[in-house]
Tab-separated table of C-alpha atoms in Angstrom:
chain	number	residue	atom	x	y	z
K	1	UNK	CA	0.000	0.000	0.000
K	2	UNK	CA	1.498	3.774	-1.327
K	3	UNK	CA	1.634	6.883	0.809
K	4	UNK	CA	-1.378	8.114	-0.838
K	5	UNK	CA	-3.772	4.662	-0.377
K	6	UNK	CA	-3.032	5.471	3.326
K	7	UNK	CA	-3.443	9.063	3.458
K	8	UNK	CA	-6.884	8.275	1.235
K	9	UNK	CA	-7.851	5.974	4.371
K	10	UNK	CA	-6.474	8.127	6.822
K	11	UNK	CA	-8.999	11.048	5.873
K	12	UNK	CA	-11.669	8.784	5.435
K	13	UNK	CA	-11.372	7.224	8.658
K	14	UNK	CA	-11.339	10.996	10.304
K	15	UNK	CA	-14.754	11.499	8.560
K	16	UNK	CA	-15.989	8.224	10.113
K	17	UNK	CA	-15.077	9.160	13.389
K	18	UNK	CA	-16.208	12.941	13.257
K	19	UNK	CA	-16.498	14.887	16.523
K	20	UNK	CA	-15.146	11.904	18.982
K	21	UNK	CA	-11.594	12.022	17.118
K	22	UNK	CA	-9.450	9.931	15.992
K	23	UNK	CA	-6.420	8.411	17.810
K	24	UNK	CA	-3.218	7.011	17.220
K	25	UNK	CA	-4.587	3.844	18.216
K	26	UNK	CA	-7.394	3.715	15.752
K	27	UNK	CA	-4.919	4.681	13.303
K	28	UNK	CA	-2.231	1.893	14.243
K	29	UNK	CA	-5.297	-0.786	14.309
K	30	UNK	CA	-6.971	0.891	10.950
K	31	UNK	CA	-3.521	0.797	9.007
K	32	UNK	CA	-2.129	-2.433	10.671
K	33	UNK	CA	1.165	-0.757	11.489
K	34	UNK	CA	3.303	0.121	15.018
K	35	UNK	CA	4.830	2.932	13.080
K	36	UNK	CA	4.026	6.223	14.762
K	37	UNK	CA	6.533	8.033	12.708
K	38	UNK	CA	4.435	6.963	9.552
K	39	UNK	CA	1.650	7.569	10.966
K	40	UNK	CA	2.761	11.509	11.839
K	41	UNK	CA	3.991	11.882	8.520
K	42	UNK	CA	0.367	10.720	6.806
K	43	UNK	CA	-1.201	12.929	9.523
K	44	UNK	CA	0.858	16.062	8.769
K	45	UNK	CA	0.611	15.539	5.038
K	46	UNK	CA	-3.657	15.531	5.091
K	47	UNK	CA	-3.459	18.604	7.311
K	48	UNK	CA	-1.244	20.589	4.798
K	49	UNK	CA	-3.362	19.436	2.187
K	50	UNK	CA	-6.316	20.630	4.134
K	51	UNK	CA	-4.741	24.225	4.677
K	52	UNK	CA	-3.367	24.581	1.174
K	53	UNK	CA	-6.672	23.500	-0.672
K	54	UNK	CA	-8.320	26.333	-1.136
K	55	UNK	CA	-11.403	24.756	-2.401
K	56	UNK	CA	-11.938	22.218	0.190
K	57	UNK	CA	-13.808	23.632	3.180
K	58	UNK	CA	-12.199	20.760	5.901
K	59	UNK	CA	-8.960	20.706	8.165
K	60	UNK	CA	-7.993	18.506	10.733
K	61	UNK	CA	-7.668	19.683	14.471
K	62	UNK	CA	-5.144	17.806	16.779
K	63	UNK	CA	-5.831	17.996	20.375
K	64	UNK	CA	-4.648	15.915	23.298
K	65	UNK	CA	-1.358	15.490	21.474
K	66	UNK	CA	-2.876	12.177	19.520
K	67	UNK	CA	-6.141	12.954	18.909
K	68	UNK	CA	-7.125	14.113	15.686
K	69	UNK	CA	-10.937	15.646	14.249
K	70	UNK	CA	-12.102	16.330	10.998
K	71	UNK	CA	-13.174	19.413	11.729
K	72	UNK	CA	-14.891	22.768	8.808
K	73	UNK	CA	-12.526	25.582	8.517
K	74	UNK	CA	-12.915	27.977	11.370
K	75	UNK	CA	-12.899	31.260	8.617
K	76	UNK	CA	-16.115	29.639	7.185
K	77	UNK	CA	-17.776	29.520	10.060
K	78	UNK	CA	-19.999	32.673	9.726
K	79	UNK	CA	-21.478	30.883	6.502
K	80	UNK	CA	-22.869	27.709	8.979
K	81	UNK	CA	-24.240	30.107	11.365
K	82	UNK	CA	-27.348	30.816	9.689
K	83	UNK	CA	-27.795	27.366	9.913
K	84	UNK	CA	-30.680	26.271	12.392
K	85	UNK	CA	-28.962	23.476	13.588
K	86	UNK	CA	-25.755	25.093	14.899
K	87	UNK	CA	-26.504	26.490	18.401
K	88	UNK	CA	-24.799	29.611	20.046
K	89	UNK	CA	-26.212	29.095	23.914
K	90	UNK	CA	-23.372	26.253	24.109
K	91	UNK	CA	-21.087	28.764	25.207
K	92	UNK	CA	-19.759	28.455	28.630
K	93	UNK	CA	-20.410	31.135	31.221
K	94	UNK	CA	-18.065	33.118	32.680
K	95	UNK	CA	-18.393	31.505	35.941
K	96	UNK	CA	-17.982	28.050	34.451
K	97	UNK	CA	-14.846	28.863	32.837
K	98	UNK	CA	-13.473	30.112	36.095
K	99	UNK	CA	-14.459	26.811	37.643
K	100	UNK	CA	-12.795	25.170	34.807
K	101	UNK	CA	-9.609	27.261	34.920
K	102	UNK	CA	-9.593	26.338	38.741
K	103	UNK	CA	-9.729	22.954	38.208
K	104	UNK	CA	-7.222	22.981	35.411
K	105	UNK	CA	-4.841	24.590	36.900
K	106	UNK	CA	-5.150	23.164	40.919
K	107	UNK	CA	-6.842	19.595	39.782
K	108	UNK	CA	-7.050	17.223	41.103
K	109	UNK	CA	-9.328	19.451	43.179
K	110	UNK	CA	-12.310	18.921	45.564
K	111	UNK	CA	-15.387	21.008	44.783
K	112	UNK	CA	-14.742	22.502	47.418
K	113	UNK	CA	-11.139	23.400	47.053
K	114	UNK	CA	-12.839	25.700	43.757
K	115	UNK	CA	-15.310	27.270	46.553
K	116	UNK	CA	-13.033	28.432	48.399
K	117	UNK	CA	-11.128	30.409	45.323
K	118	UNK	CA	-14.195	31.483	43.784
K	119	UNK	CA	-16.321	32.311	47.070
K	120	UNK	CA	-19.285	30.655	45.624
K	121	UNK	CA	-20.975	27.893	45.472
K	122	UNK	CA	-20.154	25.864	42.547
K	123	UNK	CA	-22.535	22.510	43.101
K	124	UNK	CA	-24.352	23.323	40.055
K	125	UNK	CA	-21.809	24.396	37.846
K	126	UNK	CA	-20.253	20.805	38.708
K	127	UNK	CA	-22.656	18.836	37.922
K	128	UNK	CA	-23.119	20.604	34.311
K	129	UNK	CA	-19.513	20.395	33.491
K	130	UNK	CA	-20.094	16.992	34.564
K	131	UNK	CA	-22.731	16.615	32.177
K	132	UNK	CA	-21.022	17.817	29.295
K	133	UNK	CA	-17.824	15.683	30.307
K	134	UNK	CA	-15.240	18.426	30.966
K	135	UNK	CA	-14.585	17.471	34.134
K	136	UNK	CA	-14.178	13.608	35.864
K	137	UNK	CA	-14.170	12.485	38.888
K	138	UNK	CA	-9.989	11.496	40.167
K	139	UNK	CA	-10.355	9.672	43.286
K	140	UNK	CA	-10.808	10.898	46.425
K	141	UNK	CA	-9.272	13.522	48.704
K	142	UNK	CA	-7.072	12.597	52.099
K	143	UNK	CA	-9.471	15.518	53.720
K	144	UNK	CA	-11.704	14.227	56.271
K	145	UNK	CA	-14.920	12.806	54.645
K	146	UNK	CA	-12.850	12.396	51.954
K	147	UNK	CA	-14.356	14.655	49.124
K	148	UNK	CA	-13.981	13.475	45.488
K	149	UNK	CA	-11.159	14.910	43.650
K	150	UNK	CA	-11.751	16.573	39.923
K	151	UNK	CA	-9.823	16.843	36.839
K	152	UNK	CA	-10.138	18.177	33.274
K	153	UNK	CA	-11.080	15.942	30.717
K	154	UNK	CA	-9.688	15.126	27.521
K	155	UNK	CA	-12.954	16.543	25.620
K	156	UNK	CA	-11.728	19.642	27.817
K	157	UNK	CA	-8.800	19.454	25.654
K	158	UNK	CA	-10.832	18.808	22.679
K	159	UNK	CA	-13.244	21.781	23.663
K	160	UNK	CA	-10.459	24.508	23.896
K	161	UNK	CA	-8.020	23.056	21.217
K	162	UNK	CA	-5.301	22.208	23.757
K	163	UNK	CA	-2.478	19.483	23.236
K	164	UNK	CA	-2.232	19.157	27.377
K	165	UNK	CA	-2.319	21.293	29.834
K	166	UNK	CA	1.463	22.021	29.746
K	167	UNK	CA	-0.159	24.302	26.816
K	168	UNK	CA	-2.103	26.519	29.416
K	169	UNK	CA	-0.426	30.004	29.926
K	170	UNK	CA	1.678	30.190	32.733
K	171	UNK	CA	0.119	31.428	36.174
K	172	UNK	CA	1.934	34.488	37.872
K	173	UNK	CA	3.349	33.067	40.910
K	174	UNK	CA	6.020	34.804	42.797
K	175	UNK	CA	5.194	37.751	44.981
K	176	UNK	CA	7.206	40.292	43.457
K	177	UNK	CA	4.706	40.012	39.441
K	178	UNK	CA	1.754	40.253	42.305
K	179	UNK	CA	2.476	43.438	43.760
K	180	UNK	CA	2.241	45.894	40.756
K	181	UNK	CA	-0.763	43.093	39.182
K	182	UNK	CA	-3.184	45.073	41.223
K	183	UNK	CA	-2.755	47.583	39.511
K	184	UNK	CA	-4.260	49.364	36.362
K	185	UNK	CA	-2.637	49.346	33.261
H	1	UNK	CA	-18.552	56.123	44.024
H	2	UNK	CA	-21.414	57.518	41.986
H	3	UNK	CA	-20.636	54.726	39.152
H	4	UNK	CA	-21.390	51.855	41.642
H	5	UNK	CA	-25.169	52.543	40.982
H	6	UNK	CA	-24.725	51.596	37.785
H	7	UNK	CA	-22.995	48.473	38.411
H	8	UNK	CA	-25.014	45.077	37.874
H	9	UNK	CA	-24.597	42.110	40.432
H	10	UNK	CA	-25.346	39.809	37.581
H	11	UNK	CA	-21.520	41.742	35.555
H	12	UNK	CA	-19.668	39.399	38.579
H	13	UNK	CA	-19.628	35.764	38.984
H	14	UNK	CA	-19.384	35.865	42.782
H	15	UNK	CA	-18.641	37.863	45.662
H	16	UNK	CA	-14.260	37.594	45.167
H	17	UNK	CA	-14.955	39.178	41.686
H	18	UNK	CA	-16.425	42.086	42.869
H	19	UNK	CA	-14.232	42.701	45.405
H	20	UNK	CA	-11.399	42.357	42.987
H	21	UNK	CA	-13.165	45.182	40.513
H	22	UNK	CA	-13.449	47.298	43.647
H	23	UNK	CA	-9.936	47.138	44.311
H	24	UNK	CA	-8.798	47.573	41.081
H	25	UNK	CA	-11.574	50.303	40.794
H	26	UNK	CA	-9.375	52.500	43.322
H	27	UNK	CA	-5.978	51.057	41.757
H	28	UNK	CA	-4.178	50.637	44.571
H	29	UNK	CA	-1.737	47.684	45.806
H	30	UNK	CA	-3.636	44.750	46.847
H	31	UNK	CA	-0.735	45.046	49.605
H	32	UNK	CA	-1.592	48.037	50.869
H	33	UNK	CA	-5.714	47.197	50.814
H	34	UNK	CA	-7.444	49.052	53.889
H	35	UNK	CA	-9.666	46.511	54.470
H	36	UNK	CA	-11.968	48.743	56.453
H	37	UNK	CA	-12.354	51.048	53.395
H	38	UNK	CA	-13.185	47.432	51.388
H	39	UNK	CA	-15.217	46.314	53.961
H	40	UNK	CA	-17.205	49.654	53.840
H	41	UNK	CA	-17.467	49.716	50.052
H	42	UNK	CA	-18.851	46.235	49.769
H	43	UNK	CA	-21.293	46.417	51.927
H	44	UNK	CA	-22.515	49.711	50.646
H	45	UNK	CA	-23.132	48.200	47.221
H	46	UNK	CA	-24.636	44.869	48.772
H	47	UNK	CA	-26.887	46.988	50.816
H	48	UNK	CA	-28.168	49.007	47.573
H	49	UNK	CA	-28.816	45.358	45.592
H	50	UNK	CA	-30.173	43.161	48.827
H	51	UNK	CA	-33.819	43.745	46.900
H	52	UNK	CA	-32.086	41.571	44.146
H	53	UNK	CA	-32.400	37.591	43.229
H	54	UNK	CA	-31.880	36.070	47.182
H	55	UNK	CA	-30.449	33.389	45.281
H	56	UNK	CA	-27.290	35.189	44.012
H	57	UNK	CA	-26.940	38.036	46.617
H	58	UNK	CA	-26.675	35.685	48.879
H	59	UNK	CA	-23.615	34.332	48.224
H	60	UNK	CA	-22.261	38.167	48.584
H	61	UNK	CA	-23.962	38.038	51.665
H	62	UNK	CA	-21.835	35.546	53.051
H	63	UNK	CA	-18.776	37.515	51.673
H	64	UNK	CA	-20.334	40.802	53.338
H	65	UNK	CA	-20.448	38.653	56.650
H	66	UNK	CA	-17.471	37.620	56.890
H	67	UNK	CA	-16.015	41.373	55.868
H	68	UNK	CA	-18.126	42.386	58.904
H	69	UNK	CA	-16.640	40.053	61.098
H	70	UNK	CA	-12.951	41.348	59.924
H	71	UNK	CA	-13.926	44.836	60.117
H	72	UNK	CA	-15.244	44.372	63.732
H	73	UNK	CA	-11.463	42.752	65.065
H	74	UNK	CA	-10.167	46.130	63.557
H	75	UNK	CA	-12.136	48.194	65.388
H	76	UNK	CA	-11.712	46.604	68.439
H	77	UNK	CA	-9.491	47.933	70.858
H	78	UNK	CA	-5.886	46.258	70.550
H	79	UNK	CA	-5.524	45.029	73.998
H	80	UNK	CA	-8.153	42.262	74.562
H	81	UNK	CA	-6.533	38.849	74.840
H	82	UNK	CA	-2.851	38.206	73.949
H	83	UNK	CA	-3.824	34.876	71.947
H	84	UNK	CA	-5.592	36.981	69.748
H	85	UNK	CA	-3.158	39.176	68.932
H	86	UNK	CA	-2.736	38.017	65.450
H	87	UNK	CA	-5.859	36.884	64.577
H	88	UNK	CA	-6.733	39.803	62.667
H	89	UNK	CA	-3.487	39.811	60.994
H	90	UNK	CA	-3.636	36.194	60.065
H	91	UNK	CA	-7.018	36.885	58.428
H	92	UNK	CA	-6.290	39.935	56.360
H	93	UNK	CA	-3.401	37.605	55.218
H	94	UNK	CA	-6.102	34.670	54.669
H	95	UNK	CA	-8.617	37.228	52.550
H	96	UNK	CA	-5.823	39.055	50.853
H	97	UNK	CA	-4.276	35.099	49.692
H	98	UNK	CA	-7.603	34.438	47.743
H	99	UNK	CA	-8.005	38.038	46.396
H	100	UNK	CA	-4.042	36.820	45.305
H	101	UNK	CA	-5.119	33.152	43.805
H	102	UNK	CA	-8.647	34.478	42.633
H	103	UNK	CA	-6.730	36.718	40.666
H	104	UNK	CA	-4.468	34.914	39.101
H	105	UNK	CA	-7.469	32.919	37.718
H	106	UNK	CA	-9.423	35.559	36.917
H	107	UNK	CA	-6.053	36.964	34.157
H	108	UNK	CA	-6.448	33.582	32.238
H	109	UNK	CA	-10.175	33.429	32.045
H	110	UNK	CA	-9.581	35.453	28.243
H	111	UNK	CA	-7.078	33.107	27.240
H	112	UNK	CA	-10.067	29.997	27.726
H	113	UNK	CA	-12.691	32.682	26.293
H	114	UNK	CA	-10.568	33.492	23.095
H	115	UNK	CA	-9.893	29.350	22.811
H	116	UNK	CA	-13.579	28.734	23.275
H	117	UNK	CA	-15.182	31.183	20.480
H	118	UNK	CA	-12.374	29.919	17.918
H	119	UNK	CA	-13.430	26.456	19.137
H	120	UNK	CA	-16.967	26.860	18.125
H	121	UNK	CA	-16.040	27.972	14.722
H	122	UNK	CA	-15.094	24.209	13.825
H	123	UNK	CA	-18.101	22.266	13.378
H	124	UNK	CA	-17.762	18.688	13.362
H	125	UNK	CA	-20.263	15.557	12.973
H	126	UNK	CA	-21.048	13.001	15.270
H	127	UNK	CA	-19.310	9.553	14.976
H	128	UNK	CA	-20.816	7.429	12.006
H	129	UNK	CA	-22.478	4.080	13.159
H	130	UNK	CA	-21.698	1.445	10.673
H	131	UNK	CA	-24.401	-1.073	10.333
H	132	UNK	CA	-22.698	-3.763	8.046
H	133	UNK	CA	-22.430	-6.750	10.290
H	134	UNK	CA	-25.406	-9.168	9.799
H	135	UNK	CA	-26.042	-11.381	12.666
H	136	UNK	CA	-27.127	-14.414	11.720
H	137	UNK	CA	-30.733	-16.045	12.569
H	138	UNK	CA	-29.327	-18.638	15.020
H	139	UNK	CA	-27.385	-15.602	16.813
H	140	UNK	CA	-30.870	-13.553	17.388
H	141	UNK	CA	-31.965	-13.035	21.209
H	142	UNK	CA	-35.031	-14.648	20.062
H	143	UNK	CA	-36.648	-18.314	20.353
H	144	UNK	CA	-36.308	-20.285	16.825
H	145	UNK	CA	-39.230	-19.527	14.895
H	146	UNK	CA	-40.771	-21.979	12.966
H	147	UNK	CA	-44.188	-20.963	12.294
H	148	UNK	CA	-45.076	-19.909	8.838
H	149	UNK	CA	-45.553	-16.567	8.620
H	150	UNK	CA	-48.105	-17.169	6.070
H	151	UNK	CA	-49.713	-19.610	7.204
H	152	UNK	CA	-50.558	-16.916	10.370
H	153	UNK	CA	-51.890	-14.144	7.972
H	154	UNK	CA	-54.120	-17.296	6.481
H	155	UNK	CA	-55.554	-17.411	9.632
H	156	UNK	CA	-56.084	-13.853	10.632
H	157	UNK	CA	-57.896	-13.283	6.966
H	158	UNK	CA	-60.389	-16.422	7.929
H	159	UNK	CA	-60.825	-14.724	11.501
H	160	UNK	CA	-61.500	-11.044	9.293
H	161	UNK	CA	-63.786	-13.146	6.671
H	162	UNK	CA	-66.237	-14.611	9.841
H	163	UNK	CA	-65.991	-11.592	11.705
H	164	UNK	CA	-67.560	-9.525	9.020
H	165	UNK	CA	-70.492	-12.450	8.379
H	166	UNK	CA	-71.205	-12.228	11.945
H	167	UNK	CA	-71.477	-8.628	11.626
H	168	UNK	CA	-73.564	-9.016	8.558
H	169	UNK	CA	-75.652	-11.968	10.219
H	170	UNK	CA	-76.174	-9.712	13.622
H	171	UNK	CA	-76.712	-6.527	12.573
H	172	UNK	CA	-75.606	-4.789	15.795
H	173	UNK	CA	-72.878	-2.622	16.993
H	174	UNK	CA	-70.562	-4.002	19.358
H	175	UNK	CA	-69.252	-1.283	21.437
H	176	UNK	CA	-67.123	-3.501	23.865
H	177	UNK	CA	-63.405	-2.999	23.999
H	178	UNK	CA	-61.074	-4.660	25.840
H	179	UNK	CA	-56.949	-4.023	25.939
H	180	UNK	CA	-54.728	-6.837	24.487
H	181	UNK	CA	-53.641	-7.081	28.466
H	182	UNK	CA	-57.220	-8.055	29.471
H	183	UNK	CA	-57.417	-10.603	26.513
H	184	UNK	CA	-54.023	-11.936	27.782
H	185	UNK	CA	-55.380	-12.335	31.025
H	186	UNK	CA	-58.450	-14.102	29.989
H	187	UNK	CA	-56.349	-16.435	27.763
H	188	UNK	CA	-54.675	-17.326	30.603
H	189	UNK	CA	-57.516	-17.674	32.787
H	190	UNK	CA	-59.318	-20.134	30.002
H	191	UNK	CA	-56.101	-22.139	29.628
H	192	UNK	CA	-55.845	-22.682	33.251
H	193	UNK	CA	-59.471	-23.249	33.972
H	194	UNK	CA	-60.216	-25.628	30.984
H	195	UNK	CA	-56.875	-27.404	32.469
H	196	UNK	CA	-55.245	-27.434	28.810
H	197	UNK	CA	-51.455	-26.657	27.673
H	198	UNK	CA	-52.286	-25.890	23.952
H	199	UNK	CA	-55.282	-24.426	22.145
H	200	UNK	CA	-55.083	-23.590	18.237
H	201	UNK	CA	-55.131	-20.183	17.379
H	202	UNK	CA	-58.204	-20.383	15.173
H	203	UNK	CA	-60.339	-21.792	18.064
H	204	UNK	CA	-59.114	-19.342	20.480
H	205	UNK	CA	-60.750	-16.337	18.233
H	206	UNK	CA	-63.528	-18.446	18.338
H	207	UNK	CA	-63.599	-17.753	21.716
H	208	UNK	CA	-63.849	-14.174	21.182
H	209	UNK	CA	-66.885	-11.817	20.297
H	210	UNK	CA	-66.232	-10.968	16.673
H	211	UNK	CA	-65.160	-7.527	15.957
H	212	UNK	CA	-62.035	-6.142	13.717
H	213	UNK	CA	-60.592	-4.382	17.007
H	214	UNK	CA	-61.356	-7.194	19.282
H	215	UNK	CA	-59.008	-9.372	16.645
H	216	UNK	CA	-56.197	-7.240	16.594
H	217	UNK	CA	-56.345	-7.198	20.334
H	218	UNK	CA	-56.269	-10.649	20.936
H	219	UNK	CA	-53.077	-11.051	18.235
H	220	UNK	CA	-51.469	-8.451	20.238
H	221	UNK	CA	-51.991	-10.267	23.080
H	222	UNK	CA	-51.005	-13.211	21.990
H	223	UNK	CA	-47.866	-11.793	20.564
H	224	UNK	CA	-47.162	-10.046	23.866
H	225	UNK	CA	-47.453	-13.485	26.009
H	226	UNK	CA	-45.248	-15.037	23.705
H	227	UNK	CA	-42.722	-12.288	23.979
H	228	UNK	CA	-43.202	-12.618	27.770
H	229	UNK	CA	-42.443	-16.885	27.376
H	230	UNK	CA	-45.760	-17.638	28.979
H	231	UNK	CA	-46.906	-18.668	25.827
H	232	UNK	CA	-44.764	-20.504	22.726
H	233	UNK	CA	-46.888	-20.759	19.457
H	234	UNK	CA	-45.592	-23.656	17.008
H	235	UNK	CA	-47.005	-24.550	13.430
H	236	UNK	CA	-48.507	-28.140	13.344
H	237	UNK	CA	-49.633	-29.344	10.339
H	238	UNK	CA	-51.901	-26.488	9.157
H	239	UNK	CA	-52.460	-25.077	12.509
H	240	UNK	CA	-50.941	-22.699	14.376
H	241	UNK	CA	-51.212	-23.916	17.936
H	242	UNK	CA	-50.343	-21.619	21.717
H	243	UNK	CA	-49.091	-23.683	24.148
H	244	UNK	CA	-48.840	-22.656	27.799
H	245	UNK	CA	-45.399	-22.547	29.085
H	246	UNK	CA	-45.692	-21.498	32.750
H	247	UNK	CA	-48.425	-19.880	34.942
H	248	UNK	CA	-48.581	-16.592	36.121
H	249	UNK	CA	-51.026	-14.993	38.264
């Protein structure tokens, strides 16, 4: 089998799959090879095709380092959203994506660990991040009544277009960045 | 201070947000915070939106209390009791140590805001279910089937053909109706009572007042006591015949 066969397979298989991604398991299993290498090389080629073909209105998001999504190119987008089907509400509030960013950053966390950053109660904002599987459950805490711990997800990944979290932006730590952050630009 | 009476509750998502604008509001130092002037600020503003949503000034509420409680130890005379000497210390530390990590949250809360709206310019579809597989007829969860599918419409025209004669022959309507779960029940009932294990299907509709609905019923019910293994039905010869498999109440 060529370069191209696989490449041809490749991109259908990413179709297939659609929104749950495709990983470099399915891949090895699909193709019958251990060859990662190979497998990078296909990968990379379909996503340069992608972004040099003008006249194709795909690309191919990688998130979670292995993970890969057929995915409509972003600068289209306004031309879907008169579509009835594609819903805007699915945005996150603000206060859910500081209970994410908490848990991102300081997970494995307790829900209660978040509470005490945020000052709120964040019961319900758990259970809907649950819900839409951006946060799991990671054990349990040491803490007496030993809490459940929480972690980001890999559809958190998926959801924000992150490799891992080593890709977050660094948080300001030492004392010396906090003293003047207080203050207004 | 004016400009607070335009501010919204619902602009925050919690009690350590709003502090944070209010301190940034007066740019100074978190370091050098009065907390008394905070203290005073906040509960100002919660005092001119308590007639809000209980729901969400509440959790400010809790904020505002525990302000109080701070801005009481400051006003209180230093010398009360030695152990206490640091408490209020210790606790503008504790407040000023979330303001601190509440903050540093709050700076990347863009960065996931930016990711997120160029996120939902991708769309993508959902996973494709391929249905090629056949499973075979000896792999179905079902019983093996051996009646002749045929041969069971045969009989349900006859029933159709005599109910229609009878209708013709009578001349009345038949208002009755009776659920397939009722007919079940009373095909039970006759098995049990007559003390027989099989009956053919043609003389079991015999059984029944004739009416279109009253036939449908009683192959639904039929159907549904198989699918419930009281019943099994088997093809003999030309007949289709129901055969009690267990009792039920």
């Amino acid at each position: 089998m060529d370069f191209n066969k696989k490449m041809a397979i490749v991109e259908g298989l990413l179709f297939v799959n659609g929104d749950e991604g495709t990983s470099m398991d399915d891949l090895k299993f699909i193709l019958e090879t251990d060859d990662e290498t190979l497998i990078e090389q296909i990968i990379n080629s379909l996503i340069e095709k992608f972004q040099n073909d003008e006249q194709s209105g795909l690309d191919i998001q990688r998130f979670a380092k292995t993970k890969f999504r057929m995915i409509t190119k972003v600068e289209n987008a306004e031309h879907y959203k008169k579509l009835t089907n594609v819903k805007t509400e699915a945005k996150l509030s603000t206060a859910s994506i500081e209970t994410l960013s908490i848990v991102a950053y300081r997970g494995p966390i307790t829900r209660q660990g978040v509470e005490q950053i945020r000052g709120v109660n964040c019961e319900s904002i758990f259970y809907k991040l649950k819900l839409r599987n951006l946060i799991t459950e990671a054990g349990k805490s040491e803490e007496l009544g030993k809490p459940t711990l929480y972690k980001v997800t890999e559809d958190f990944l998926k959801y924000f277009n992150l490799n891992s979290l080593d890709d977050l932006p660094k948080l300001k730590e030492s004392i010396s960045e906090e003293s003047d952050i207080f203050k207004r630009d | 201070m004016e400009r607070w009476n335009q501010v919204e509750l619902s602009n925050f998502s919690g009690p350590m947000d709003l502090l944070l604008h209010m301190i940034k509001d007066k740019e100074i130092n978190i370091m050098d915070v009065n907390l008394l002037d905070l203290s005073n600020q906040y509960l100002e503003y919660i005092k001119k939106v308590l007639e809000l949503d209980i729901e969400i000034a509440s959790e400010y509420l809790v904020m505002a209390a525990y302000l109080v409680e701070i801005k009481t130890k400051l006003l209180i005379p230093k010398e009360v009791v030695e152990v206490d000497s640091n408490y209020e210390e210790e606790q503008r530390e504790e407040l000023l140590a979330k303001l601190l990590e509440y903050h540093k949250i709050k700076e990347v809360t863009d960065f996931f805001k930016d990711k997120q709206t160029e996120g939902l310019k991708a769309f993508s579809k959902p996973k494709t279910l391929i249905k090629i597989t056949k499973i075979d007829d000896d792999k179905l969860p079902l019983a093996p089937n051996n009646v002749d599918m045929d041969k069971f419409a045969q009989i349900f025209l006859r029933a159709i053909e005599k109910s229609k004669s009878k209708v013709m022959e009578t001349n009345t309507l038949t208002t009755t109706e009776v659920s397939p779960e009722e007919i079940a029940q009373e095909i039970k009932d006759y098995l049990i009572k007559n003390n027989i294990s099989s009956i053919k299907l043609e003389d079991l509709i015999e059984e029944k007042e004739f009416s279109l609905r009253m036939l449908v019923a009683t192959f639904l019910a039929v159907l549904d006591l198989a699918s419930k293994n009281i019943i099994s039905i088997y093809q003999n010869a030309d007949d289709v015949i129901i055969n009690l498999i267990r009792e039920e109440k």
